[in-house]
mmCIF file of C-alpha atoms in Angstrom:
data_model
loop_
_atom_site.group_PDB
_atom_site.id
_atom_site.type_symbol
_atom_site.label_atom_id
_atom_site.label_comp_id
_atom_site.label_asym_id
_atom_site.label_seq_id
_atom_site.Cartn_x
_atom_site.Cartn_y
_atom_site.Cartn_z
ATOM 1 C CA UNK J 1 154.329 -63.163 10.005
ATOM 2 C CA UNK J 2 153.002 -60.001 11.668
ATOM 3 C CA UNK J 3 155.651 -57.505 12.905
ATOM 4 C CA UNK J 4 154.162 -57.445 16.401
ATOM 5 C CA UNK J 5 154.372 -61.267 16.627
ATOM 6 C CA UNK J 6 158.089 -61.274 15.355
ATOM 7 C CA UNK J 7 158.734 -58.545 17.998
ATOM 8 C CA UNK J 8 157.226 -61.174 20.744
ATOM 9 C CA UNK J 9 159.617 -63.884 19.466
ATOM 10 C CA UNK J 10 162.598 -61.373 19.812
ATOM 11 C CA UNK J 11 161.655 -60.571 23.247
ATOM 12 C CA UNK J 12 161.034 -64.173 24.261
ATOM 13 C CA UNK J 13 164.569 -65.074 22.938
ATOM 14 C CA UNK J 14 165.986 -61.966 24.953
ATOM 15 C CA UNK J 15 164.262 -63.430 28.122
ATOM 16 C CA UNK J 16 165.677 -66.863 27.430
ATOM 17 C CA UNK J 17 169.145 -65.307 27.118
ATOM 18 C CA UNK J 18 168.926 -63.043 30.089
ATOM 19 C CA UNK J 19 169.066 -59.766 28.305
ATOM 20 C CA UNK J 20 167.738 -56.960 30.277
ATOM 21 C CA UNK J 21 164.354 -55.446 29.295
ATOM 22 C CA UNK J 22 165.765 -51.986 28.606
ATOM 23 C CA UNK J 23 168.502 -53.591 26.120
ATOM 24 C CA UNK J 24 165.785 -55.737 24.434
ATOM 25 C CA UNK J 25 163.621 -52.718 23.825
ATOM 26 C CA UNK J 26 166.783 -51.058 22.336
ATOM 27 C CA UNK J 27 167.135 -53.969 20.028
ATOM 28 C CA UNK J 28 163.685 -54.019 18.962
ATOM 29 C CA UNK J 29 163.709 -50.224 18.263
ATOM 30 C CA UNK J 30 166.985 -50.708 16.241
ATOM 31 C CA UNK J 31 165.585 -53.708 14.164
ATOM 32 C CA UNK J 32 161.994 -52.640 13.650
ATOM 33 C CA UNK J 33 162.368 -48.640 13.636
ATOM 34 C CA UNK J 34 158.928 -46.895 13.789
ATOM 35 C CA UNK J 35 157.137 -50.014 13.804
ATOM 36 C CA UNK J 36 158.630 -51.216 17.185
ATOM 37 C CA UNK J 37 156.457 -51.813 20.146
ATOM 38 C CA UNK J 38 156.040 -49.191 22.521
ATOM 39 C CA UNK J 39 157.811 -49.079 25.578
ATOM 40 C CA UNK J 40 154.863 -50.070 27.770
ATOM 41 C CA UNK J 41 153.920 -52.975 25.542
ATOM 42 C CA UNK J 42 157.343 -54.198 25.331
ATOM 43 C CA UNK J 43 157.752 -54.050 29.174
ATOM 44 C CA UNK J 44 154.411 -55.951 29.508
ATOM 45 C CA UNK J 45 155.393 -58.774 27.042
ATOM 46 C CA UNK J 46 159.114 -59.047 28.602
ATOM 47 C CA UNK J 47 157.478 -59.522 32.063
ATOM 48 C CA UNK J 48 154.930 -62.032 30.949
ATOM 49 C CA UNK J 49 157.745 -64.092 29.099
ATOM 50 C CA UNK J 50 159.781 -63.816 32.322
ATOM 51 C CA UNK J 51 156.936 -65.048 34.432
ATOM 52 C CA UNK J 52 156.696 -68.243 32.397
ATOM 53 C CA UNK J 53 154.423 -67.483 29.574
ATOM 54 C CA UNK J 54 155.201 -69.539 26.298
ATOM 55 C CA UNK J 55 152.605 -68.363 23.799
ATOM 56 C CA UNK J 56 153.383 -65.522 21.566
ATOM 57 C CA UNK J 57 149.930 -65.151 20.244
ATOM 58 C CA UNK J 58 147.086 -62.975 21.946
ATOM 59 C CA UNK J 59 145.088 -65.172 24.324
ATOM 60 C CA UNK J 60 141.315 -65.396 23.712
ATOM 61 C CA UNK J 61 139.446 -62.588 25.238
ATOM 62 C CA UNK J 62 136.408 -62.824 27.454
ATOM 63 C CA UNK J 63 133.358 -61.354 25.958
ATOM 64 C CA UNK J 64 130.122 -62.327 24.042
ATOM 65 C CA UNK J 65 130.777 -63.381 20.495
ATOM 66 C CA UNK J 66 128.709 -61.921 17.758
ATOM 67 C CA UNK J 67 125.996 -64.356 16.925
ATOM 68 C CA UNK J 68 123.687 -62.354 14.580
ATOM 69 C CA UNK J 69 126.247 -61.677 11.805
ATOM 70 C CA UNK J 70 125.882 -65.346 10.311
ATOM 71 C CA UNK J 71 125.917 -66.335 6.708
ATOM 72 C CA UNK J 72 122.146 -67.293 7.230
ATOM 73 C CA UNK J 73 121.433 -63.568 8.278
ATOM 74 C CA UNK J 74 123.445 -62.153 5.580
ATOM 75 C CA UNK J 75 121.730 -64.184 2.927
ATOM 76 C CA UNK J 76 118.294 -63.119 4.364
ATOM 77 C CA UNK J 77 119.184 -59.545 4.461
ATOM 78 C CA UNK J 78 120.120 -59.784 0.879
ATOM 79 C CA UNK J 79 116.923 -61.335 -0.183
ATOM 80 C CA UNK J 80 114.893 -58.576 1.750
ATOM 81 C CA UNK J 81 116.813 -55.805 0.400
ATOM 82 C CA UNK J 82 116.482 -57.199 -3.279
ATOM 83 C CA UNK J 83 112.937 -57.464 -2.929
ATOM 84 C CA UNK J 84 112.362 -53.934 -1.622
ATOM 85 C CA UNK J 85 115.348 -51.538 -1.936
ATOM 86 C CA UNK J 86 113.657 -49.035 0.042
ATOM 87 C CA UNK J 87 113.749 -51.117 3.335
ATOM 88 C CA UNK J 88 114.974 -49.279 6.234
ATOM 89 C CA UNK J 89 117.553 -50.712 8.754
ATOM 90 C CA UNK J 90 114.849 -50.733 11.561
ATOM 91 C CA UNK J 91 112.461 -52.756 9.432
ATOM 92 C CA UNK J 92 115.505 -55.220 8.507
ATOM 93 C CA UNK J 93 116.606 -55.391 12.071
ATOM 94 C CA UNK J 94 113.099 -56.121 13.172
ATOM 95 C CA UNK J 95 112.440 -58.837 10.617
ATOM 96 C CA UNK J 96 115.646 -60.620 11.180
ATOM 97 C CA UNK J 97 115.422 -60.055 15.072
ATOM 98 C CA UNK J 98 118.725 -58.673 15.282
ATOM 99 C CA UNK J 99 120.122 -55.243 16.564
ATOM 100 C CA UNK J 100 120.117 -52.254 14.293
ATOM 101 C CA UNK J 101 123.873 -51.956 14.535
ATOM 102 C CA UNK J 102 124.228 -55.593 13.184
ATOM 103 C CA UNK J 103 121.706 -54.856 10.234
ATOM 104 C CA UNK J 104 123.772 -51.833 9.198
ATOM 105 C CA UNK J 105 127.040 -53.867 9.534
ATOM 106 C CA UNK J 106 125.642 -56.592 7.555
ATOM 107 C CA UNK J 107 124.376 -54.117 4.624
ATOM 108 C CA UNK J 108 127.404 -51.902 4.646
ATOM 109 C CA UNK J 109 130.225 -53.968 5.637
ATOM 110 C CA UNK J 110 129.325 -57.618 4.619
ATOM 111 C CA UNK J 111 127.279 -56.701 1.421
ATOM 112 C CA UNK J 112 129.125 -53.406 0.445
ATOM 113 C CA UNK J 113 125.812 -51.670 0.049
ATOM 114 C CA UNK J 114 124.924 -48.063 0.444
ATOM 115 C CA UNK J 115 121.796 -45.977 0.620
ATOM 116 C CA UNK J 116 121.437 -43.595 -2.469
ATOM 117 C CA UNK J 117 118.871 -41.005 -3.118
ATOM 118 C CA UNK J 118 117.044 -41.095 -6.466
ATOM 119 C CA UNK J 119 117.805 -38.746 -9.181
ATOM 120 C CA UNK J 120 114.886 -36.675 -10.526
ATOM 121 C CA UNK J 121 114.843 -37.277 -14.310
ATOM 122 C CA UNK J 122 112.176 -35.242 -16.424
ATOM 123 C CA UNK J 123 109.798 -37.580 -18.378
ATOM 124 C CA UNK J 124 109.165 -36.847 -21.917
ATOM 125 C CA UNK J 125 105.646 -37.362 -23.272
ATOM 126 C CA UNK J 126 105.335 -40.672 -25.285
ATOM 127 C CA UNK J 127 103.576 -40.458 -28.811
ATOM 128 C CA UNK J 128 100.181 -41.346 -27.229
ATOM 129 C CA UNK J 129 100.236 -38.608 -24.659
ATOM 130 C CA UNK J 130 101.359 -36.113 -27.488
ATOM 131 C CA UNK J 131 98.479 -37.445 -29.931
ATOM 132 C CA UNK J 132 95.833 -37.119 -27.245
ATOM 133 C CA UNK J 133 96.979 -33.401 -26.359
ATOM 134 C CA UNK J 134 96.918 -32.638 -30.038
ATOM 135 C CA UNK J 135 93.438 -34.093 -30.402
ATOM 136 C CA UNK J 136 92.034 -32.197 -27.274
ATOM 137 C CA UNK J 137 93.440 -29.022 -28.759
ATOM 138 C CA UNK J 138 91.821 -29.636 -32.200
ATOM 139 C CA UNK J 139 88.593 -30.318 -30.428
ATOM 140 C CA UNK J 140 88.854 -26.899 -28.535
ATOM 141 C CA UNK J 141 89.578 -24.929 -31.736
ATOM 142 C CA UNK J 142 86.754 -26.550 -33.748
ATOM 143 C CA UNK J 143 84.392 -25.853 -30.878
ATOM 144 C CA UNK J 144 85.414 -22.258 -30.553
ATOM 145 C CA UNK J 145 84.832 -21.988 -34.421
ATOM 146 C CA UNK J 146 81.256 -23.391 -34.300
ATOM 147 C CA UNK J 147 80.143 -21.600 -31.121
ATOM 148 C CA UNK J 148 80.593 -17.748 -30.950
ATOM 149 C CA UNK J 149 79.905 -17.855 -27.267
ATOM 150 C CA UNK J 150 82.525 -20.564 -26.485
ATOM 151 C CA UNK J 151 85.247 -18.146 -25.633
ATOM 152 C CA UNK J 152 83.065 -16.304 -23.301
ATOM 153 C CA UNK J 153 82.555 -19.549 -21.120
ATOM 154 C CA UNK J 154 86.316 -20.084 -20.687
ATOM 155 C CA UNK J 155 87.709 -18.541 -17.300
ATOM 156 C CA UNK J 156 91.242 -17.226 -17.890
ATOM 157 C CA UNK J 157 93.846 -16.180 -15.122
ATOM 158 C CA UNK J 158 97.623 -16.102 -14.616
ATOM 159 C CA UNK J 159 99.656 -19.215 -15.441
ATOM 160 C CA UNK J 160 99.610 -21.589 -12.656
ATOM 161 C CA UNK J 161 101.454 -24.960 -11.877
ATOM 162 C CA UNK J 162 99.492 -27.284 -9.783
ATOM 163 C CA UNK J 163 101.131 -30.735 -8.852
ATOM 164 C CA UNK J 164 98.736 -33.724 -8.743
ATOM 165 C CA UNK J 165 100.891 -35.755 -6.295
ATOM 166 C CA UNK J 166 102.961 -35.186 -2.963
ATOM 167 C CA UNK J 167 106.553 -35.277 -3.667
ATOM 168 C CA UNK J 168 108.726 -37.791 -1.782
ATOM 169 C CA UNK J 169 111.586 -36.536 0.274
ATOM 170 C CA UNK J 170 115.158 -37.767 -0.732
ATOM 171 C CA UNK J 171 115.005 -40.157 2.217
ATOM 172 C CA UNK J 172 111.845 -41.563 1.163
ATOM 173 C CA UNK J 173 113.014 -42.027 -2.457
ATOM 174 C CA UNK J 174 116.454 -43.297 -1.324
ATOM 175 C CA UNK J 175 117.393 -47.033 -1.997
ATOM 176 C CA UNK J 176 120.028 -49.797 -1.150
ATOM 177 C CA UNK J 177 122.388 -50.028 -4.005
ATOM 178 C CA UNK J 178 125.735 -51.899 -4.564
ATOM 179 C CA UNK J 179 128.578 -49.881 -5.413
ATOM 180 C CA UNK J 180 128.605 -50.885 -9.101
ATOM 181 C CA UNK J 181 124.789 -50.128 -9.597
ATOM 182 C CA UNK J 182 123.420 -46.957 -10.942
ATOM 183 C CA UNK J 183 121.374 -44.570 -9.032
ATOM 184 C CA UNK J 184 117.652 -45.096 -8.973
ATOM 185 C CA UNK J 185 115.443 -42.815 -11.191
ATOM 186 C CA UNK J 186 112.224 -41.115 -10.343
ATOM 187 C CA UNK J 187 110.780 -40.607 -13.955
ATOM 188 C CA UNK J 188 107.047 -40.027 -12.967
ATOM 189 C CA UNK J 189 107.640 -37.350 -10.774
ATOM 190 C CA UNK J 190 108.628 -34.666 -13.060
ATOM 191 C CA UNK J 191 105.521 -35.175 -15.489
ATOM 192 C CA UNK J 192 102.661 -35.287 -13.258
ATOM 193 C CA UNK J 193 101.959 -31.646 -13.338
ATOM 194 C CA UNK J 194 98.758 -29.732 -14.749
ATOM 195 C CA UNK J 195 98.941 -26.202 -16.416
ATOM 196 C CA UNK J 196 96.301 -23.749 -16.095
ATOM 197 C CA UNK J 197 95.821 -20.607 -17.931
#
């Protein structure tokens, strides 16, 4: 039983035995120590029991119950996120017709997911790409040997690196993952560059 409920039982007992409110509070503080009800709360409960209240549990409160955080919405949200891990909370909320905060609560609290940014992992060339580069280099060398003017037709400059793509920001590359899942990897990002001389 919860200690606050136990203390309410004690207060109800004190009211039934005509023990004063201040004496009841002293008894609670002696019995429960630091976890005793505050003076204000103890006096409120004492007064309610004195006025005829019999229930020791909290009464149901007025207010709108949450109708969006249902098992059906949780299942749909899980399905959507597993199909596309980069789904934003706004897209998820719009698709399920629920509030943004509810979508966040479903993913973070209910499903235990978190948004993580992808790690940049350099991509090594595979054997086909290596073979292709070797073939191109051999062709250039043989062309230079056969044509004495070949080297005059090559334009040289300082070494420059040019990217062939627009890099994604960490926000764009982030994905929803469960706690035990590894971070996503951006393999293709590091290898798509050309080198000019």
